[in-house]
Amino acid sequence: MLNVSRLFKHLFATSRQTKKYFSTLSLQQIESAIARSEIGHSGQIQVVIETSLSPYALFHHQSPRERAIEVFSLQKIWDTEHNNGVLIYLLMADQAIEIIADRGIHQLVGDGFWQTTCSKIEKQLRNGAFQEGVLAGIHEIDQILREFYPSKLITPNELSDQPVII
């Protein structure tokens, strides 16, 4: 059965609302944080912020997690050389955060780390600190990527550091 409340949240969510929480300056600061982070490891971090799901996705009861996995694939985060790409996905209409990690880093770290990191970001988001939450997530992911994938040489930037808004 279709959740009418969720449907209305998504139908009335606007990109203007998303831009209220993620200004141009905020997005630039997130991009800079990712770029600085990737100097210290060979991993790749991508931030994707989605305002709302399509009516089709809603009618098929797509969860934020399912959408994050789809976005992970669409953004080709799975295609990094060392299988160490990480997606931070925010679905604004549902106020949901998901972290999807490629198999290389996920096998080393396990579910617990990603769930704890999501919880830290969610706490910031609930307090209205959207930029701070994303930056905290980038910092946590940076630390674990530095531990398991330290950068010994300058590595190519396989994914854009710029946050994607869809």
PDB file of C-alpha atoms in Angstrom:
ATOM      1  CA  MET A   1       0.000   0.000   0.000  1.00  0.00           C
ATOM      2  CA  LEU A   2       1.272   3.452  -0.914  1.00  0.00           C
ATOM      3  CA  ASN A   3       2.235   5.659   2.011  1.00  0.00           C
ATOM      4  CA  VAL A   4       0.272   8.849   1.256  1.00  0.00           C
ATOM      5  CA  SER A   5       2.242  10.939   3.725  1.00  0.00           C
ATOM      6  CA  ARG A   6       5.524   9.946   2.057  1.00  0.00           C
ATOM      7  CA  LEU A   7       4.038  10.607  -1.379  1.00  0.00           C
ATOM      8  CA  PHE A   8       3.100  14.170  -0.400  1.00  0.00           C
ATOM      9  CA  LYS A   9       6.518  14.824   1.150  1.00  0.00           C
ATOM     10  CA  HIS A  10       8.174  13.861  -2.108  1.00  0.00           C
ATOM     11  CA  LEU A  11       5.714  15.583  -4.398  1.00  0.00           C
ATOM     12  CA  PHE A  12       6.056  18.881  -2.549  1.00  0.00           C
ATOM     13  CA  ALA A  13       9.801  18.757  -1.917  1.00  0.00           C
ATOM     14  CA  THR A  14      11.620  21.275  -4.075  1.00  0.00           C
ATOM     15  CA  SER A  15      15.193  21.856  -5.125  1.00  0.00           C
ATOM     16  CA  ARG A  16      14.828  25.298  -3.579  1.00  0.00           C
ATOM     17  CA  GLN A  17      14.437  23.645  -0.164  1.00  0.00           C
ATOM     18  CA  THR A  18      17.527  21.544  -0.793  1.00  0.00           C
ATOM     19  CA  LYS A  19      19.506  24.646  -1.789  1.00  0.00           C
ATOM     20  CA  LYS A  20      18.394  26.274   1.451  1.00  0.00           C
ATOM     21  CA  TYR A  21      20.310  23.604   3.358  1.00  0.00           C
ATOM     22  CA  PHE A  22      23.149  23.253   0.847  1.00  0.00           C
ATOM     23  CA  SER A  23      24.139  26.667  -0.498  1.00  0.00           C
ATOM     24  CA  THR A  24      26.773  27.129  -3.181  1.00  0.00           C
ATOM     25  CA  LEU A  25      29.317  27.948  -0.475  1.00  0.00           C
ATOM     26  CA  SER A  26      28.323  24.867   1.513  1.00  0.00           C
ATOM     27  CA  LEU A  27      28.741  22.643  -1.548  1.00  0.00           C
ATOM     28  CA  GLN A  28      32.159  24.193  -2.228  1.00  0.00           C
ATOM     29  CA  GLN A  29      33.238  23.453   1.341  1.00  0.00           C
ATOM     30  CA  ILE A  30      32.106  19.842   0.994  1.00  0.00           C
ATOM     31  CA  GLU A  31      33.991  19.563  -2.303  1.00  0.00           C
ATOM     32  CA  SER A  32      37.135  20.994  -0.670  1.00  0.00           C
ATOM     33  CA  ALA A  33      36.842  18.560   2.239  1.00  0.00           C
ATOM     34  CA  ILE A  34      36.644  15.621  -0.159  1.00  0.00           C
ATOM     35  CA  ALA A  35      39.620  16.898  -2.188  1.00  0.00           C
ATOM     36  CA  ARG A  36      41.738  17.386   0.964  1.00  0.00           C
ATOM     37  CA  SER A  37      40.705  13.960   2.208  1.00  0.00           C
ATOM     38  CA  GLU A  38      41.667  12.152  -0.969  1.00  0.00           C
ATOM     39  CA  ILE A  39      45.242  13.457  -0.763  1.00  0.00           C
ATOM     40  CA  GLY A  40      45.843  11.093   2.168  1.00  0.00           C
ATOM     41  CA  HIS A  41      44.394   7.886   0.726  1.00  0.00           C
ATOM     42  CA  SER A  42      43.595   6.174  -2.550  1.00  0.00           C
ATOM     43  CA  GLY A  43      39.869   5.906  -1.786  1.00  0.00           C
ATOM     44  CA  GLN A  44      37.143   7.879  -3.503  1.00  0.00           C
ATOM     45  CA  ILE A  45      34.305   9.692  -1.731  1.00  0.00           C
ATOM     46  CA  GLN A  46      31.199  10.913  -3.538  1.00  0.00           C
ATOM     47  CA  VAL A  47      28.359  12.916  -1.985  1.00  0.00           C
ATOM     48  CA  VAL A  48      24.961  12.794  -3.679  1.00  0.00           C
ATOM     49  CA  ILE A  49      22.024  14.826  -2.423  1.00  0.00           C
ATOM     50  CA  GLU A  50      18.603  14.018  -3.839  1.00  0.00           C
ATOM     51  CA  THR A  51      15.602  16.206  -3.147  1.00  0.00           C
ATOM     52  CA  SER A  52      12.917  13.575  -3.727  1.00  0.00           C
ATOM     53  CA  LEU A  53      12.107  10.314  -5.441  1.00  0.00           C
ATOM     54  CA  SER A  54      10.071  10.011  -8.592  1.00  0.00           C
ATOM     55  CA  PRO A  55       6.414   8.995  -8.339  1.00  0.00           C
ATOM     56  CA  TYR A  56       7.381   5.722 -10.038  1.00  0.00           C
ATOM     57  CA  ALA A  57       9.911   4.958  -7.287  1.00  0.00           C
ATOM     58  CA  LEU A  58       7.374   5.850  -4.615  1.00  0.00           C
ATOM     59  CA  PHE A  59       4.666   3.636  -6.106  1.00  0.00           C
ATOM     60  CA  HIS A  60       7.180   0.794  -6.112  1.00  0.00           C
ATOM     61  CA  HIS A  61       8.063   1.489  -2.462  1.00  0.00           C
ATOM     62  CA  GLN A  62      11.724   2.201  -3.174  1.00  0.00           C
ATOM     63  CA  SER A  63      13.539   2.703   0.106  1.00  0.00           C
ATOM     64  CA  PRO A  64      16.306   5.264   0.589  1.00  0.00           C
ATOM     65  CA  ARG A  65      18.765   2.346   0.851  1.00  0.00           C
ATOM     66  CA  GLU A  66      17.595   0.857  -2.453  1.00  0.00           C
ATOM     67  CA  ARG A  67      17.868   4.253  -4.127  1.00  0.00           C
ATOM     68  CA  ALA A  68      21.354   4.787  -2.672  1.00  0.00           C
ATOM     69  CA  ILE A  69      22.484   1.468  -4.144  1.00  0.00           C
ATOM     70  CA  GLU A  70      21.022   2.498  -7.491  1.00  0.00           C
ATOM     71  CA  VAL A  71      22.805   5.878  -7.329  1.00  0.00           C
ATOM     72  CA  PHE A  72      26.046   4.098  -6.339  1.00  0.00           C
ATOM     73  CA  SER A  73      25.781   2.174  -9.586  1.00  0.00           C
ATOM     74  CA  LEU A  74      24.668   5.116 -11.730  1.00  0.00           C
ATOM     75  CA  GLN A  75      27.568   7.265 -10.482  1.00  0.00           C
ATOM     76  CA  LYS A  76      29.953   4.336 -11.186  1.00  0.00           C
ATOM     77  CA  ILE A  77      31.367   4.469  -7.679  1.00  0.00           C
ATOM     78  CA  TRP A  78      31.787   0.685  -7.899  1.00  0.00           C
ATOM     79  CA  ASP A  79      34.266   1.206 -10.748  1.00  0.00           C
ATOM     80  CA  THR A  80      37.256   2.505  -8.756  1.00  0.00           C
ATOM     81  CA  GLU A  81      40.593   0.765  -9.238  1.00  0.00           C
ATOM     82  CA  HIS A  82      40.854  -0.544  -5.670  1.00  0.00           C
ATOM     83  CA  ASN A  83      37.122  -1.056  -5.052  1.00  0.00           C
ATOM     84  CA  ASN A  84      37.265   1.562  -2.320  1.00  0.00           C
ATOM     85  CA  GLY A  85      34.676   4.093  -3.416  1.00  0.00           C
ATOM     86  CA  VAL A  86      32.193   5.362  -0.821  1.00  0.00           C
ATOM     87  CA  LEU A  87      28.878   7.101  -1.415  1.00  0.00           C
ATOM     88  CA  ILE A  88      27.287   9.439   1.115  1.00  0.00           C
ATOM     89  CA  TYR A  89      23.669   9.690  -0.048  1.00  0.00           C
ATOM     90  CA  LEU A  90      21.096  12.086   1.377  1.00  0.00           C
ATOM     91  CA  LEU A  91      17.416  11.858   0.460  1.00  0.00           C
ATOM     92  CA  MET A  92      16.024  15.169   1.642  1.00  0.00           C
ATOM     93  CA  ALA A  93      12.286  14.401   1.414  1.00  0.00           C
ATOM     94  CA  ASP A  94      12.708  11.373   3.701  1.00  0.00           C
ATOM     95  CA  GLN A  95      15.417  13.029   5.788  1.00  0.00           C
ATOM     96  CA  ALA A  96      17.438   9.873   5.196  1.00  0.00           C
ATOM     97  CA  ILE A  97      21.161   9.249   4.999  1.00  0.00           C
ATOM     98  CA  GLU A  98      22.778   6.153   3.541  1.00  0.00           C
ATOM     99  CA  ILE A  99      26.408   5.214   3.113  1.00  0.00           C
ATOM    100  CA  ILE A 100      27.244   2.659   0.461  1.00  0.00           C
ATOM    101  CA  ALA A 101      30.806   1.352   0.315  1.00  0.00           C
ATOM    102  CA  ASP A 102      32.390  -0.660  -2.445  1.00  0.00           C
ATOM    103  CA  ARG A 103      33.266  -4.257  -1.700  1.00  0.00           C
ATOM    104  CA  GLY A 104      36.995  -3.655  -1.113  1.00  0.00           C
ATOM    105  CA  ILE A 105      36.606  -1.257   1.801  1.00  0.00           C
ATOM    106  CA  HIS A 106      33.337  -2.775   3.020  1.00  0.00           C
ATOM    107  CA  GLN A 107      34.947  -6.200   3.532  1.00  0.00           C
ATOM    108  CA  LEU A 108      37.722  -4.638   5.599  1.00  0.00           C
ATOM    109  CA  VAL A 109      35.474  -2.484   7.768  1.00  0.00           C
ATOM    110  CA  GLY A 110      32.110  -4.258   7.994  1.00  0.00           C
ATOM    111  CA  ASP A 111      28.592  -2.948   8.583  1.00  0.00           C
ATOM    112  CA  GLY A 112      29.161  -1.595  12.082  1.00  0.00           C
ATOM    113  CA  PHE A 113      31.437   1.243  10.996  1.00  0.00           C
ATOM    114  CA  TRP A 114      29.059   2.439   8.283  1.00  0.00           C
ATOM    115  CA  GLN A 115      26.054   2.304  10.629  1.00  0.00           C
ATOM    116  CA  THR A 116      27.906   4.238  13.329  1.00  0.00           C
ATOM    117  CA  THR A 117      29.011   6.856  10.807  1.00  0.00           C
ATOM    118  CA  CYS A 118      25.438   7.163   9.491  1.00  0.00           C
ATOM    119  CA  SER A 119      24.192   7.665  13.044  1.00  0.00           C
ATOM    120  CA  LYS A 120      26.697  10.478  13.623  1.00  0.00           C
ATOM    121  CA  ILE A 121      25.585  12.218  10.437  1.00  0.00           C
ATOM    122  CA  GLU A 122      21.893  11.688  11.256  1.00  0.00           C
ATOM    123  CA  LYS A 123      22.371  13.335  14.641  1.00  0.00           C
ATOM    124  CA  GLN A 124      23.750  16.450  12.938  1.00  0.00           C
ATOM    125  CA  LEU A 125      20.970  16.419  10.325  1.00  0.00           C
ATOM    126  CA  ARG A 126      18.263  16.202  13.006  1.00  0.00           C
ATOM    127  CA  ASN A 127      19.768  19.334  14.553  1.00  0.00           C
ATOM    128  CA  GLY A 128      19.574  21.128  11.204  1.00  0.00           C
ATOM    129  CA  ALA A 129      23.349  21.053  10.743  1.00  0.00           C
ATOM    130  CA  PHE A 130      23.329  19.596   7.233  1.00  0.00           C
ATOM    131  CA  GLN A 131      26.742  20.778   6.070  1.00  0.00           C
ATOM    132  CA  GLU A 132      28.333  19.859   9.391  1.00  0.00           C
ATOM    133  CA  GLY A 133      26.802  16.395   9.228  1.00  0.00           C
ATOM    134  CA  VAL A 134      28.164  15.707   5.768  1.00  0.00           C
ATOM    135  CA  LEU A 135      31.581  17.084   6.740  1.00  0.00           C
ATOM    136  CA  ALA A 136      31.608  14.864   9.838  1.00  0.00           C
ATOM    137  CA  GLY A 137      30.816  11.860   7.631  1.00  0.00           C
ATOM    138  CA  ILE A 138      33.609  12.758   5.228  1.00  0.00           C
ATOM    139  CA  HIS A 139      36.006  13.028   8.174  1.00  0.00           C
ATOM    140  CA  GLU A 140      35.016   9.591   9.547  1.00  0.00           C
ATOM    141  CA  ILE A 141      35.335   7.967   6.128  1.00  0.00           C
ATOM    142  CA  ASP A 142      38.638   9.757   5.526  1.00  0.00           C
ATOM    143  CA  GLN A 143      40.090   8.261   8.710  1.00  0.00           C
ATOM    144  CA  ILE A 144      39.150   4.700   7.794  1.00  0.00           C
ATOM    145  CA  LEU A 145      40.364   5.074   4.190  1.00  0.00           C
ATOM    146  CA  ARG A 146      43.696   6.442   5.460  1.00  0.00           C
ATOM    147  CA  GLU A 147      44.025   3.390   7.681  1.00  0.00           C
ATOM    148  CA  PHE A 148      43.304   0.787   5.004  1.00  0.00           C
ATOM    149  CA  TYR A 149      44.276   2.605   1.793  1.00  0.00           C
ATOM    150  CA  PRO A 150      47.050   5.069   2.670  1.00  0.00           C
ATOM    151  CA  SER A 151      48.292   7.059  -0.285  1.00  0.00           C
ATOM    152  CA  LYS A 152      51.945   6.396  -0.958  1.00  0.00           C
ATOM    153  CA  LEU A 153      51.908   8.176  -4.296  1.00  0.00           C
ATOM    154  CA  ILE A 154      49.732  10.737  -5.954  1.00  0.00           C
ATOM    155  CA  THR A 155      46.731   8.746  -7.098  1.00  0.00           C
ATOM    156  CA  PRO A 156      44.329   9.754  -9.844  1.00  0.00           C
ATOM    157  CA  ASN A 157      41.029  11.292  -8.843  1.00  0.00           C
ATOM    158  CA  GLU A 158      38.646   8.724 -10.266  1.00  0.00           C
ATOM    159  CA  LEU A 159      35.425  10.454  -9.168  1.00  0.00           C
ATOM    160  CA  SER A 160      34.529  14.117  -9.050  1.00  0.00           C
ATOM    161  CA  ASP A 161      34.905  15.702  -5.628  1.00  0.00           C
ATOM    162  CA  GLN A 162      31.966  17.994  -6.365  1.00  0.00           C
ATOM    163  CA  PRO A 163      28.748  17.006  -4.584  1.00  0.00           C
ATOM    164  CA  VAL A 164      25.998  15.943  -6.965  1.00  0.00           C
ATOM    165  CA  ILE A 165      22.477  17.280  -6.502  1.00  0.00           C
ATOM    166  CA  ILE A 166      19.749  15.318  -8.264  1.00  0.00           C
TER     167      ILE A 166
END
